[in-house]
CSV table of C-alpha atoms and ligand atoms in Angstrom, one decimal:
chain,number,residue,atom,x,y,z
A,1,MET,CA,116.0,77.3,104.3
A,2,LEU,CA,117.6,80.2,105.3
A,3,GLU,CA,121.0,79.5,104.1
A,4,ASP,CA,119.2,78.9,100.9
A,5,LEU,CA,118.6,82.9,101.1
A,6,GLU,CA,121.9,83.9,102.2
A,7,LEU,CA,122.9,86.9,100.8
A,8,LYS,CA,125.5,86.2,98.6
A,9,ASP,CA,127.3,88.5,96.3
A,10,THR,CA,124.2,89.5,94.1
A,11,PRO,CA,121.4,91.5,95.8
A,12,ILE,CA,117.7,89.5,96.7
A,13,VAL,CA,114.8,89.5,94.8
A,14,ILE,CA,111.5,88.7,96.5
A,15,LEU,CA,108.0,88.5,94.6
A,16,ASN,CA,105.3,89.1,96.6
A,17,PHE,CA,102.0,87.4,94.5
A,18,LYS,CA,99.3,89.5,96.9
A,19,THR,CA,96.5,88.9,95.1
A,20,TYR,CA,96.4,89.8,91.8
A,21,LEU,CA,94.9,87.4,89.6
A,22,GLU,CA,97.3,86.7,87.6
A,23,SER,CA,99.8,85.4,90.3
A,24,THR,CA,96.8,82.9,91.4
A,25,GLY,CA,96.9,79.2,91.0
A,26,GLU,CA,97.4,78.1,88.2
A,27,ARG,CA,99.3,81.2,87.4
A,28,ALA,CA,100.6,81.8,90.4
A,29,LEU,CA,102.4,78.5,89.5
A,30,GLU,CA,103.6,79.7,86.1
A,31,LEU,CA,105.1,83.0,87.5
A,32,ALA,CA,106.7,81.0,90.4
A,33,SER,CA,108.2,79.0,87.3
A,34,ILE,CA,109.8,82.4,85.4
A,35,CYS,CA,111.2,83.5,88.9
A,36,GLN,CA,113.4,79.9,88.7
A,37,ASP,CA,114.3,80.3,85.3
A,38,VAL,CA,115.6,83.9,85.7
A,39,ALA,CA,116.8,82.6,89.0
A,40,ASP,CA,119.0,80.2,86.8
A,41,GLU,CA,119.6,81.8,84.6
A,42,THR,CA,121.5,84.8,86.2
A,43,GLY,CA,122.4,83.5,89.5
A,44,VAL,CA,120.6,86.5,91.1
A,45,ASN,CA,118.8,85.2,94.6
A,46,MET,CA,114.9,85.2,94.1
A,47,ALA,CA,112.5,84.5,96.5
A,48,VAL,CA,108.5,84.2,95.8
A,49,ALA,CA,105.6,84.9,98.2
A,50,PRO,CA,102.1,83.0,97.0
A,51,GLN,CA,98.8,83.2,98.6
A,52,HIS,CA,98.7,80.7,101.5
A,53,MET,CA,96.4,78.5,99.6
A,54,ASP,CA,98.6,78.1,96.6
A,55,LEU,CA,102.1,77.8,99.0
A,56,HIS,CA,102.3,74.3,98.8
A,57,LEU,CA,101.3,74.1,94.8
A,58,VAL,CA,104.5,76.2,94.5
A,59,SER,CA,106.5,75.4,96.8
A,60,ASP,CA,106.9,71.8,95.6
A,61,ALA,CA,106.7,73.2,91.6
A,62,VAL,CA,110.3,75.0,92.4
A,63,GLU,CA,113.9,75.2,94.1
A,64,ILE,CA,113.9,78.8,94.9
A,65,PRO,CA,112.7,80.0,98.5
A,66,VAL,CA,109.0,80.3,99.0
A,67,LEU,CA,108.0,82.5,101.5
A,68,ALA,CA,104.3,83.6,102.8
A,69,GLN,CA,103.1,86.6,102.9
A,70,HIS,CA,102.1,86.5,106.7
A,71,ILE,CA,101.8,84.2,109.9
A,72,ASP,CA,99.7,84.5,112.7
A,73,ALA,CA,101.1,84.9,116.5
A,74,VAL,CA,99.0,81.3,117.6
A,75,ASP,CA,100.0,78.2,118.6
A,76,ALA,CA,99.0,75.1,117.6
A,77,GLY,CA,95.0,74.9,118.7
A,78,GLY,CA,91.7,76.6,118.8
A,79,HIS,CA,93.0,79.6,116.5
A,80,THR,CA,90.0,78.6,113.4
A,81,GLY,CA,91.0,80.9,110.1
A,82,SER,CA,94.7,81.8,111.7
A,83,ILE,CA,97.6,81.0,109.7
A,84,LEU,CA,99.9,78.2,111.8
A,85,ALA,CA,103.9,78.7,111.1
A,86,GLU,CA,104.5,74.7,111.7
A,87,CYS,CA,101.6,74.4,108.8
A,88,ALA,CA,103.1,77.1,106.6
A,89,ARG,CA,106.7,74.8,107.1
A,90,ASP,CA,105.4,71.8,106.7
A,91,ALA,CA,103.5,73.8,102.8
A,92,GLY,CA,106.8,74.4,102.1
A,93,ALA,CA,107.7,78.0,103.3
A,94,ALA,CA,111.4,79.1,104.3
A,95,GLY,CA,109.9,82.1,106.2
A,96,THR,CA,107.2,84.5,105.6
A,97,LEU,CA,106.4,88.5,105.3
A,98,ILE,CA,105.8,89.9,108.6
A,99,ASN,CA,103.5,92.8,109.2
A,100,HIS,CA,102.9,94.1,104.9
A,101,SER,CA,101.6,97.3,105.3
A,102,GLU,CA,98.5,95.4,103.5
A,103,LYS,CA,98.6,92.9,106.2
A,104,ARG,CA,99.5,95.2,109.5
A,105,MET,CA,99.9,93.9,113.0
A,106,GLN,CA,100.6,94.5,116.3
A,107,LEU,CA,104.2,94.7,118.2
A,108,ALA,CA,104.0,92.1,120.3
A,109,ASP,CA,102.6,90.2,117.3
A,110,ILE,CA,105.7,91.4,115.1
A,111,GLU,CA,108.3,90.0,117.9
A,112,TRP,CA,106.8,86.8,118.5
A,113,VAL,CA,106.6,85.5,114.9
A,114,ILE,CA,110.4,86.8,114.5
A,115,SER,CA,111.3,84.5,117.5
A,116,ARG,CA,109.1,81.3,116.4
A,117,MET,CA,110.7,82.1,112.9
A,118,LYS,CA,113.6,81.6,114.8
A,119,GLU,CA,112.9,78.6,116.5
A,120,LEU,CA,112.1,77.0,113.5
A,121,GLU,CA,114.6,78.1,111.1
A,122,MET,CA,112.3,80.2,109.1
A,123,MET,CA,113.4,83.4,107.8
A,124,SER,CA,112.0,86.8,108.6
A,125,VAL,CA,111.1,90.1,106.6
A,126,VAL,CA,109.4,92.7,108.3
A,127,CYS,CA,107.8,95.2,106.4
A,128,THR,CA,108.3,98.7,107.4
A,129,ASN,CA,106.3,101.8,106.3
A,130,ASN,CA,109.5,104.4,107.3
A,131,VAL,CA,113.4,105.2,108.8
A,132,MET,CA,111.4,104.7,112.2
A,133,THR,CA,110.3,102.0,112.3
A,134,THR,CA,112.6,100.4,110.2
A,135,ALA,CA,115.3,101.3,113.6
A,136,ALA,CA,112.3,99.5,115.5
A,137,ALA,CA,111.8,96.1,113.6
A,138,ALA,CA,115.3,96.0,113.1
A,139,ALA,CA,115.9,96.0,117.1
A,140,LEU,CA,113.5,92.7,116.9
A,141,GLY,CA,116.1,90.6,115.5
A,142,PRO,CA,114.6,89.4,112.1
A,143,ASP,CA,116.7,88.5,109.3
A,144,PHE,CA,115.3,91.4,106.8
A,145,VAL,CA,113.4,94.0,107.0
A,146,ALA,CA,111.5,95.8,103.9
A,147,VAL,CA,110.9,100.0,104.4
A,148,GLU,CA,108.1,100.4,101.5
A,149,PRO,CA,106.4,103.8,101.8
A,150,PRO,CA,102.7,102.4,101.2
A,151,GLU,CA,102.0,106.0,99.4
A,152,LEU,CA,104.3,104.3,96.8
A,153,ILE,CA,103.1,100.9,96.9
A,154,GLY,CA,101.7,99.8,93.2
A,155,SER,CA,102.3,103.6,92.0
A,156,GLY,CA,105.2,102.7,89.1
A,157,ILE,CA,107.2,105.4,91.1
A,158,PRO,CA,110.3,103.5,92.2
A,159,VAL,CA,110.8,104.7,95.8
A,160,SER,CA,114.2,104.9,94.8
A,161,ARG,CA,113.5,107.7,92.8
A,162,ALA,CA,111.1,109.2,94.8
A,163,GLU,CA,112.1,108.7,98.6
A,164,PRO,CA,116.0,107.4,98.2
A,165,GLU,CA,116.4,109.5,101.8
A,166,VAL,CA,113.6,106.3,103.3
A,167,ILE,CA,116.2,103.9,102.2
A,168,THR,CA,119.8,105.4,102.9
A,169,GLY,CA,117.7,106.8,106.5
A,170,SER,CA,116.8,102.8,106.5
A,171,VAL,CA,120.3,101.1,106.2
A,172,ASP,CA,122.2,103.8,108.4
A,173,ALA,CA,119.2,103.5,111.4
A,174,VAL,CA,119.5,99.7,110.9
A,175,LYS,CA,123.5,99.5,111.1
A,176,LYS,CA,123.3,101.1,114.5
A,177,VAL,CA,120.5,99.3,116.4
A,178,ASN,CA,121.4,95.8,114.6
A,179,PRO,CA,123.9,95.5,112.0
A,180,GLU,CA,123.2,91.8,111.7
A,181,VAL,CA,119.7,92.5,109.8
A,182,SER,CA,119.3,92.9,106.0
A,183,VAL,CA,117.5,96.2,104.5
A,184,LEU,CA,115.2,95.5,101.7
A,185,CYS,CA,113.6,98.0,100.0
A,186,GLY,CA,110.3,97.7,98.1
A,187,ALA,CA,107.4,100.1,96.3
A,188,GLY,CA,106.9,100.9,92.4
A,189,ILE,CA,110.2,99.2,91.6
A,190,SER,CA,110.1,97.8,88.2
A,191,THR,CA,112.8,98.2,86.3
A,192,GLY,CA,116.6,97.3,86.4
A,193,ASP,CA,117.4,101.1,86.5
A,194,ASP,CA,114.9,101.0,89.9
A,195,MET,CA,116.9,98.0,91.2
A,196,LYS,CA,120.3,99.6,90.6
A,197,ALA,CA,119.5,102.4,92.2
A,198,ALA,CA,118.5,100.6,95.7
A,199,VAL,CA,121.2,98.6,95.3
A,200,ASP,CA,123.5,101.7,95.0
A,201,LEU,CA,121.9,103.8,98.0
A,202,GLY,CA,122.7,100.4,100.2
A,203,ALA,CA,119.5,98.3,100.1
A,204,GLU,CA,120.5,94.6,99.5
A,205,GLY,CA,117.6,93.8,97.6
A,206,VAL,CA,113.9,94.4,96.8
A,207,LEU,CA,110.7,93.9,97.4
A,208,LEU,CA,107.9,93.8,94.6
A,209,ALA,CA,105.0,92.8,93.1
A,210,SER,CA,102.9,94.7,90.2
A,211,GLY,CA,106.1,95.7,88.1
A,212,ILE,CA,106.3,92.2,87.3
A,213,ILE,CA,103.2,90.4,88.0
A,214,LEU,CA,101.1,93.1,86.0
A,215,ALA,CA,104.0,93.1,82.8
A,216,ASP,CA,103.1,92.5,79.4
A,217,SER,CA,105.5,89.5,80.0
A,218,PRO,CA,106.8,89.0,83.4
A,219,ARG,CA,109.6,87.2,81.8
A,220,ASP,CA,111.4,90.3,80.0
A,221,ALA,CA,110.3,92.3,83.4
A,222,LEU,CA,112.4,90.0,85.5
A,223,LEU,CA,115.5,90.2,83.0
A,224,ASP,CA,115.3,93.5,83.0
A,225,LEU,CA,114.9,93.7,86.5
A,226,VAL,CA,118.1,92.2,88.0
A,227,SER,CA,120.6,93.4,84.3
A,228,LYS,CA,122.5,96.0,86.6
A,229,VAL,CA,123.3,94.5,89.6
B,301,G3P,O1,105.4,94.0,98.9
B,301,G3P,C1,105.9,94.5,97.8
B,301,G3P,C2,104.8,95.6,96.9
B,301,G3P,O2,104.2,95.7,98.8
B,301,G3P,C3,105.3,96.5,96.1
B,301,G3P,O3,104.5,96.8,96.0
B,301,G3P,O4,103.5,97.0,93.3
B,301,G3P,O5,105.3,98.9,93.9
B,301,G3P,O6,105.5,96.7,93.9
B,301,G3P,P1,104.5,97.0,93.8
């Protein structure tokens, strides 16, 4: 649960599995186990966000927190095809990503899901695209905001090098709006230098995907990612 993800002395790494074939089904299990091994070996806080159909499989196999990639702003009842917060919890989710740039939500629904996460003692990670939306998201009181300039997502060009001002601006804005909220960053992050630069700019961790999932050796890539923090 939330206490598993309290930010201790190490930053946090959240690996978003997205819908890559390399992180689907049995391969989701393999990747999550690699994340577990690296977390055990290095002591770095890690979490994974598999696809919904794989969430139960993954949460049964690892101790590290497992997050949903999205939860819908719906109560139990007639909402065919929606993802119910209680169902995600019962499947082993410790929380959820919210408003990822590949799954954008309306403001009212973002707020609804954050408050449902609080009620269920689950973690909320609201994804944003710039400093302004990060400040707005922080006002809603999530556990984390993760700022990710969409144009860098999947590019291999790390936000910590290409747009450092987005990180520093987001950290400063969140400190003013709601210092309880932890700031993560993502987009193009793949190496230890990228992660160190992000942490040096004030981020308390990273949210990433392709740099690890599509690496020749996801294990080696993950070990390098956390090697300098
Ligand atoms: O959720 C993190 C993701 O959007 C970043 O993607 O492939 O640039 O690490 P990537």
